[in-house]
mmCIF file of C-alpha atoms in Angstrom:
data_model
loop_
_atom_site.group_PDB
_atom_site.id
_atom_site.type_symbol
_atom_site.label_atom_id
_atom_site.label_comp_id
_atom_site.label_asym_id
_atom_site.label_seq_id
_atom_site.Cartn_x
_atom_site.Cartn_y
_atom_site.Cartn_z
ATOM 1 C CA MET A 1 -288.087 -143.030 -155.746
ATOM 2 C CA ALA A 2 -285.692 -140.435 -157.152
ATOM 3 C CA ILE A 3 -288.582 -138.689 -159.001
ATOM 4 C CA ILE A 4 -290.554 -138.420 -155.746
ATOM 5 C CA ILE A 5 -287.519 -136.896 -153.998
ATOM 6 C CA ILE A 6 -287.008 -134.454 -156.872
ATOM 7 C CA ALA A 7 -290.690 -133.423 -156.821
ATOM 8 C CA ILE A 8 -290.774 -132.948 -153.055
ATOM 9 C CA GLY A 9 -287.412 -131.199 -153.051
ATOM 10 C CA ASN A 10 -288.458 -128.734 -155.729
ATOM 11 C CA ILE A 11 -291.692 -127.919 -153.928
ATOM 12 C CA ILE A 12 -289.850 -127.316 -150.651
ATOM 13 C CA ILE A 13 -286.975 -125.327 -152.149
ATOM 14 C CA GLY A 14 -289.326 -123.451 -154.476
ATOM 15 C CA GLY A 15 -291.423 -122.598 -151.392
ATOM 16 C CA LEU A 16 -288.364 -121.294 -149.587
ATOM 17 C CA VAL A 17 -287.465 -119.156 -152.602
ATOM 18 C CA GLY A 18 -291.020 -117.804 -152.717
ATOM 19 C CA MET A 19 -290.994 -116.990 -149.003
ATOM 20 C CA THR A 20 -287.434 -115.740 -148.462
ATOM 21 C CA GLY A 21 -285.821 -115.081 -151.851
ATOM 22 C CA VAL A 22 -282.969 -117.456 -151.088
ATOM 23 C CA ALA A 23 -282.326 -121.240 -151.023
ATOM 24 C CA GLY A 24 -282.222 -121.810 -154.793
ATOM 25 C CA PHE A 25 -278.559 -122.731 -154.475
ATOM 26 C CA LEU A 26 -279.654 -125.868 -152.602
ATOM 27 C CA LEU A 27 -281.063 -127.404 -155.818
ATOM 28 C CA PRO A 28 -277.683 -128.391 -157.360
ATOM 29 C CA ILE A 29 -276.781 -129.990 -154.039
ATOM 30 C CA LEU A 30 -279.985 -132.058 -154.095
ATOM 31 C CA TYR A 31 -279.171 -133.398 -157.567
ATOM 32 C CA THR A 32 -275.429 -133.965 -157.204
ATOM 33 C CA ALA A 33 -274.809 -134.843 -153.549
ATOM 34 C CA GLY A 34 -278.243 -136.233 -152.783
ATOM 35 C CA LEU A 35 -279.154 -138.142 -155.931
ATOM 36 C CA GLY A 36 -275.855 -138.770 -157.669
ATOM 37 C CA TYR A 37 -276.416 -136.803 -160.849
ATOM 38 C CA SER A 38 -273.388 -135.356 -162.630
ATOM 39 C CA THR A 39 -272.466 -131.735 -162.033
ATOM 40 C CA THR A 40 -273.613 -130.816 -165.538
ATOM 41 C CA GLU A 41 -277.009 -132.562 -165.082
ATOM 42 C CA GLY A 42 -277.500 -130.932 -161.671
ATOM 43 C CA LEU A 43 -276.763 -127.490 -163.026
ATOM 44 C CA ALA A 44 -279.028 -128.044 -166.048
ATOM 45 C CA PHE A 45 -281.996 -129.099 -163.884
ATOM 46 C CA SER A 46 -281.391 -126.278 -161.402
ATOM 47 C CA PHE A 47 -281.153 -123.401 -163.878
ATOM 48 C CA LEU A 48 -284.292 -124.597 -165.647
ATOM 49 C CA ALA A 49 -286.125 -124.274 -162.345
ATOM 50 C CA PHE A 50 -284.569 -120.875 -161.623
ATOM 51 C CA ILE A 51 -286.164 -119.506 -164.809
ATOM 52 C CA ILE A 52 -289.598 -120.311 -163.351
ATOM 53 C CA SER A 53 -288.891 -118.992 -159.822
ATOM 54 C CA GLY A 54 -287.327 -115.788 -161.138
ATOM 55 C CA TRP A 55 -290.154 -115.103 -163.546
ATOM 56 C CA LEU A 56 -292.948 -115.797 -161.042
ATOM 57 C CA GLY A 57 -291.211 -113.889 -158.217
ATOM 58 C CA SER A 58 -290.316 -110.858 -160.250
ATOM 59 C CA ARG A 59 -293.895 -110.569 -161.580
ATOM 60 C CA HIS A 60 -295.122 -110.324 -158.002
ATOM 61 C CA TYR A 61 -292.700 -107.512 -157.157
ATOM 62 C CA GLN A 62 -293.457 -105.718 -160.418
ATOM 63 C CA ARG A 63 -297.198 -105.732 -159.575
ATOM 64 C CA GLN A 64 -296.300 -104.174 -156.214
ATOM 65 C CA GLY A 65 -294.400 -101.368 -158.003
ATOM 66 C CA LEU A 66 -291.058 -102.565 -156.677
ATOM 67 C CA MET A 67 -289.170 -102.833 -159.941
ATOM 68 C CA ASP A 68 -286.752 -100.240 -161.373
ATOM 69 C CA ARG A 69 -286.642 -101.383 -165.006
ATOM 70 C CA ARG A 70 -283.594 -99.309 -165.898
ATOM 71 C CA ILE A 71 -281.468 -100.907 -163.191
ATOM 72 C CA ALA A 72 -282.960 -104.356 -163.816
ATOM 73 C CA TYR A 73 -282.284 -104.345 -167.572
ATOM 74 C CA LEU A 74 -278.743 -102.934 -167.336
ATOM 75 C CA LEU A 75 -277.815 -105.463 -164.665
ATOM 76 C CA SER A 76 -279.565 -108.306 -166.472
ATOM 77 C CA GLY A 77 -277.903 -107.489 -169.801
ATOM 78 C CA GLY A 78 -274.521 -107.853 -168.145
ATOM 79 C CA SER A 79 -275.606 -111.047 -166.364
ATOM 80 C CA PHE A 80 -276.737 -112.598 -169.653
ATOM 81 C CA VAL A 81 -273.238 -112.133 -171.095
ATOM 82 C CA GLY A 82 -271.620 -113.329 -167.845
ATOM 83 C CA ALA A 83 -273.740 -116.434 -167.752
ATOM 84 C CA ILE A 84 -272.676 -117.401 -171.264
ATOM 85 C CA LEU A 85 -269.034 -116.968 -170.207
ATOM 86 C CA GLY A 86 -269.674 -119.041 -167.081
ATOM 87 C CA VAL A 87 -271.089 -121.966 -169.045
ATOM 88 C CA ARG A 88 -268.161 -121.904 -171.473
ATOM 89 C CA LEU A 89 -265.661 -121.724 -168.612
ATOM 90 C CA ASN A 90 -267.373 -124.709 -167.022
ATOM 91 C CA LEU A 91 -266.393 -126.781 -170.055
ATOM 92 C CA LEU A 92 -262.714 -125.924 -169.530
ATOM 93 C CA LEU A 93 -262.507 -126.709 -165.809
ATOM 94 C CA PRO A 94 -262.235 -130.162 -164.239
ATOM 95 C CA THR A 95 -265.460 -131.429 -162.595
ATOM 96 C CA SER A 96 -263.752 -131.460 -159.200
ATOM 97 C CA TRP A 97 -263.024 -127.723 -159.491
ATOM 98 C CA VAL A 98 -266.623 -126.955 -160.382
ATOM 99 C CA GLN A 99 -267.893 -128.982 -157.462
ATOM 100 C CA LEU A 100 -265.421 -127.238 -155.152
ATOM 101 C CA LEU A 101 -266.691 -123.852 -156.317
ATOM 102 C CA LEU A 102 -270.293 -124.990 -155.922
ATOM 103 C CA TYR A 103 -269.838 -126.052 -152.297
ATOM 104 C CA LEU A 104 -267.778 -122.942 -151.569
ATOM 105 C CA VAL A 105 -270.591 -120.756 -152.863
ATOM 106 C CA VAL A 106 -273.074 -122.728 -150.736
ATOM 107 C CA LEU A 107 -270.891 -122.214 -147.609
ATOM 108 C CA LEU A 108 -270.331 -118.523 -148.289
ATOM 109 C CA SER A 109 -274.012 -117.985 -149.086
ATOM 110 C CA GLY A 110 -274.992 -119.482 -145.739
ATOM 111 C CA ILE A 111 -272.515 -117.259 -143.919
ATOM 112 C CA ALA A 112 -273.717 -114.187 -145.904
ATOM 113 C CA ILE A 113 -277.333 -114.906 -145.008
ATOM 114 C CA LEU A 114 -276.517 -115.110 -141.275
ATOM 115 C CA ILE A 115 -274.494 -111.905 -141.414
ATOM 116 C CA GLN A 116 -277.278 -110.138 -143.300
ATOM 117 C CA GLN A 117 -279.826 -111.302 -140.747
ATOM 118 C CA ARG A 118 -277.733 -110.144 -137.789
ATOM 119 C CA TYR A 119 -276.535 -106.895 -139.389
ATOM 120 C CA PRO A 120 -279.114 -105.843 -141.966
ATOM 121 C CA PRO A 121 -277.372 -103.804 -144.694
ATOM 122 C CA LYS A 122 -278.277 -100.140 -144.911
ATOM 123 C CA PRO A 123 -278.566 -98.450 -148.269
ATOM 124 C CA GLY A 124 -275.312 -96.714 -149.001
ATOM 125 C CA VAL A 125 -274.297 -94.068 -151.483
ATOM 126 C CA ASP A 126 -276.354 -94.216 -154.671
ATOM 127 C CA HIS A 127 -274.075 -95.732 -157.305
ATOM 128 C CA LEU A 128 -277.029 -96.973 -159.344
ATOM 129 C CA ASN A 129 -276.898 -94.036 -161.787
ATOM 130 C CA HIS A 130 -273.691 -95.455 -163.313
ATOM 131 C CA PRO A 131 -274.734 -97.779 -166.191
ATOM 132 C CA ILE A 132 -271.219 -99.149 -166.731
ATOM 133 C CA LEU A 133 -270.970 -100.188 -163.084
ATOM 134 C CA LEU A 134 -274.283 -102.013 -163.292
ATOM 135 C CA VAL A 135 -273.263 -103.832 -166.486
ATOM 136 C CA ILE A 136 -269.905 -104.878 -164.958
ATOM 137 C CA LEU A 137 -271.642 -106.044 -161.816
ATOM 138 C CA GLY A 138 -274.045 -108.060 -163.928
ATOM 139 C CA ILE A 139 -271.223 -109.717 -165.905
ATOM 140 C CA VAL A 140 -269.305 -110.740 -162.776
ATOM 141 C CA THR A 141 -272.312 -112.059 -160.851
ATOM 142 C CA GLY A 142 -273.691 -113.801 -163.941
ATOM 143 C CA LEU A 143 -270.383 -115.599 -164.518
ATOM 144 C CA ILE A 144 -270.076 -116.721 -160.887
ATOM 145 C CA CYS A 145 -273.681 -117.876 -160.659
ATOM 146 C CA ALA A 146 -273.685 -119.731 -163.989
ATOM 147 C CA LEU A 147 -270.437 -121.488 -163.161
ATOM 148 C CA SER A 148 -271.293 -122.442 -159.579
ATOM 149 C CA GLY A 149 -275.054 -123.119 -159.695
ATOM 150 C CA ALA A 150 -276.045 -120.251 -157.397
ATOM 151 C CA GLY A 151 -279.443 -118.887 -158.460
ATOM 152 C CA GLY A 152 -278.481 -115.251 -158.258
ATOM 153 C CA PRO A 153 -280.570 -113.344 -155.674
ATOM 154 C CA VAL A 154 -278.516 -114.509 -152.706
ATOM 155 C CA LEU A 155 -275.500 -112.832 -154.320
ATOM 156 C CA VAL A 156 -277.055 -109.949 -156.240
ATOM 157 C CA MET A 157 -279.552 -108.646 -153.682
ATOM 158 C CA PRO A 158 -277.079 -107.663 -150.915
ATOM 159 C CA LEU A 159 -274.804 -106.024 -153.483
ATOM 160 C CA LEU A 160 -277.687 -103.900 -154.840
ATOM 161 C CA VAL A 161 -278.565 -102.733 -151.316
ATOM 162 C CA LEU A 162 -274.967 -101.747 -150.636
ATOM 163 C CA LEU A 163 -275.029 -99.725 -153.866
ATOM 164 C CA GLY A 164 -278.046 -97.763 -152.610
ATOM 165 C CA CYS A 165 -281.067 -99.762 -153.792
ATOM 166 C CA GLU A 166 -284.142 -100.012 -151.599
ATOM 167 C CA PRO A 167 -284.145 -103.562 -150.108
ATOM 168 C CA HIS A 168 -287.559 -104.704 -151.371
ATOM 169 C CA ALA A 169 -286.821 -103.347 -154.855
ATOM 170 C CA ALA A 170 -283.444 -105.139 -154.717
ATOM 171 C CA VAL A 171 -285.209 -108.467 -154.213
ATOM 172 C CA GLY A 172 -287.485 -107.885 -157.204
ATOM 173 C CA ILE A 173 -284.569 -106.818 -159.429
ATOM 174 C CA ALA A 174 -282.493 -109.765 -158.300
ATOM 175 C CA LEU A 175 -285.305 -112.225 -159.122
ATOM 176 C CA LEU A 176 -285.708 -110.794 -162.628
ATOM 177 C CA ASN A 177 -281.924 -110.820 -163.002
ATOM 178 C CA SER A 178 -281.900 -114.567 -162.165
ATOM 179 C CA VAL A 179 -284.022 -115.221 -165.244
ATOM 180 C CA PHE A 180 -281.374 -113.632 -167.498
ATOM 181 C CA ILE A 181 -278.657 -115.646 -165.736
ATOM 182 C CA SER A 182 -280.626 -118.895 -165.910
ATOM 183 C CA LEU A 183 -281.729 -118.730 -169.584
ATOM 184 C CA PRO A 184 -278.272 -119.042 -171.193
ATOM 185 C CA ALA A 185 -277.047 -121.248 -168.342
ATOM 186 C CA ALA A 186 -279.953 -123.653 -168.765
ATOM 187 C CA VAL A 187 -279.549 -123.790 -172.582
ATOM 188 C CA GLY A 188 -275.795 -124.331 -172.228
ATOM 189 C CA TYR A 189 -275.990 -127.122 -169.652
ATOM 190 C CA LEU A 190 -279.049 -128.786 -171.210
ATOM 191 C CA SER A 191 -277.150 -129.035 -174.501
ATOM 192 C CA GLN A 192 -274.539 -131.152 -172.749
ATOM 193 C CA ILE A 193 -276.916 -133.867 -171.498
ATOM 194 C CA GLN A 194 -279.214 -136.374 -173.194
ATOM 195 C CA LEU A 195 -282.167 -134.024 -173.392
ATOM 196 C CA MET A 196 -284.766 -136.305 -174.926
ATOM 197 C CA ASN A 197 -284.283 -138.933 -172.177
ATOM 198 C CA THR A 198 -284.913 -136.327 -169.445
ATOM 199 C CA LEU A 199 -287.987 -134.518 -170.878
ATOM 200 C CA PRO A 200 -290.474 -136.141 -168.435
ATOM 201 C CA LEU A 201 -288.156 -135.300 -165.537
ATOM 202 C CA LEU A 202 -287.772 -131.697 -166.734
ATOM 203 C CA ALA A 203 -291.561 -131.341 -166.876
ATOM 204 C CA ILE A 204 -291.859 -132.565 -163.287
ATOM 205 C CA ILE A 205 -289.154 -130.093 -162.199
ATOM 206 C CA LEU A 206 -290.906 -127.132 -163.851
ATOM 207 C CA VAL A 207 -294.332 -127.958 -162.447
ATOM 208 C CA THR A 208 -293.262 -128.747 -158.868
ATOM 209 C CA HIS A 209 -290.775 -125.888 -158.554
ATOM 210 C CA GLY A 210 -293.346 -123.427 -159.928
ATOM 211 C CA LEU A 211 -295.964 -124.773 -157.538
ATOM 212 C CA GLY A 212 -293.556 -124.354 -154.650
ATOM 213 C CA VAL A 213 -292.792 -120.750 -155.555
ATOM 214 C CA ILE A 214 -296.513 -119.918 -155.812
ATOM 215 C CA ILE A 215 -297.257 -121.475 -152.448
ATOM 216 C CA GLY A 216 -294.260 -119.831 -150.854
ATOM 217 C CA SER A 217 -295.213 -116.412 -152.186
ATOM 218 C CA ARG A 218 -298.667 -116.733 -150.614
ATOM 219 C CA LEU A 219 -297.427 -118.131 -147.293
ATOM 220 C CA GLY A 220 -294.490 -115.761 -147.000
ATOM 221 C CA PRO A 221 -296.239 -112.942 -145.112
ATOM 222 C CA LYS A 222 -297.671 -115.432 -142.590
ATOM 223 C CA ILE A 223 -294.365 -117.205 -141.732
ATOM 224 C CA ASP A 224 -291.318 -115.890 -139.904
ATOM 225 C CA GLY A 225 -288.968 -115.417 -142.852
ATOM 226 C CA ARG A 226 -286.066 -114.712 -140.508
ATOM 227 C CA LEU A 227 -286.384 -118.191 -138.992
ATOM 228 C CA LEU A 228 -286.544 -119.786 -142.439
ATOM 229 C CA LYS A 229 -283.505 -117.863 -143.664
ATOM 230 C CA ASN A 230 -281.516 -118.801 -140.565
ATOM 231 C CA GLY A 231 -282.416 -122.463 -140.984
ATOM 232 C CA THR A 232 -281.405 -122.410 -144.632
ATOM 233 C CA ALA A 233 -278.148 -120.680 -143.742
ATOM 234 C CA ILE A 234 -277.218 -123.123 -140.987
ATOM 235 C CA PHE A 235 -277.990 -126.125 -143.199
ATOM 236 C CA SER A 236 -275.887 -124.613 -146.016
ATOM 237 C CA ILE A 237 -272.927 -123.967 -143.730
ATOM 238 C CA ILE A 238 -273.001 -127.504 -142.331
ATOM 239 C CA LEU A 239 -273.287 -129.051 -145.797
ATOM 240 C CA GLY A 240 -270.544 -126.841 -147.213
ATOM 241 C CA CYS A 241 -268.177 -127.694 -144.385
ATOM 242 C CA ILE A 242 -268.829 -131.430 -144.805
ATOM 243 C CA LYS A 243 -268.260 -131.377 -148.560
ATOM 244 C CA LEU A 244 -265.179 -129.140 -148.364
ATOM 245 C CA TRP A 245 -263.567 -131.100 -145.527
ATOM 246 C CA PRO A 246 -260.426 -132.836 -146.916
#
């Protein structure tokens, strides 16, 4: 039964990621709160899926010419380092603290999505010509995402827009950036679980999440993405409040 739930959940969440660029942060919640996996297992399964969604999504934006490689590689280089630090920090913190951070990120992500929908950010002053700023931004976001289980785009994309990046290009860069966050995070968390016993499950996760992203990318233009984002945001806020309530 759990395998069926995981397969369906990955198709649905992968579809939402393909359509809206957000919702990946719901995967750790599915595994930990919904199915009772440990925080480490939930993060390992989630980041493995994020590699697929980030790779497939960024390829689509790159084919559309919406990818500034200089910005993407500087940001992603920092995120790669930040993700390694995040995984190591996870080993030093109590599980309860990591779960608290995870649900806090879910709550704040939901609020951020609603605010972004109501007040779409306008590109600000162009700070994207400062390589050091991009690397520092990558390190900070990579650390937070690797530690909490957030996929990356829901945090990185709005920040890029505020720094002067064109919104569509920001989505493409954020998706590619999520691959560099997810690679070290997935390796780090997978090394902490019984990998051989979970290989069949990992294969199911990769296939179903990838399928969901492909379907979502094709359906995206035909479906009201604003409605989907609002629904995801409301669900995240409710879930975050329930889990954080003392």
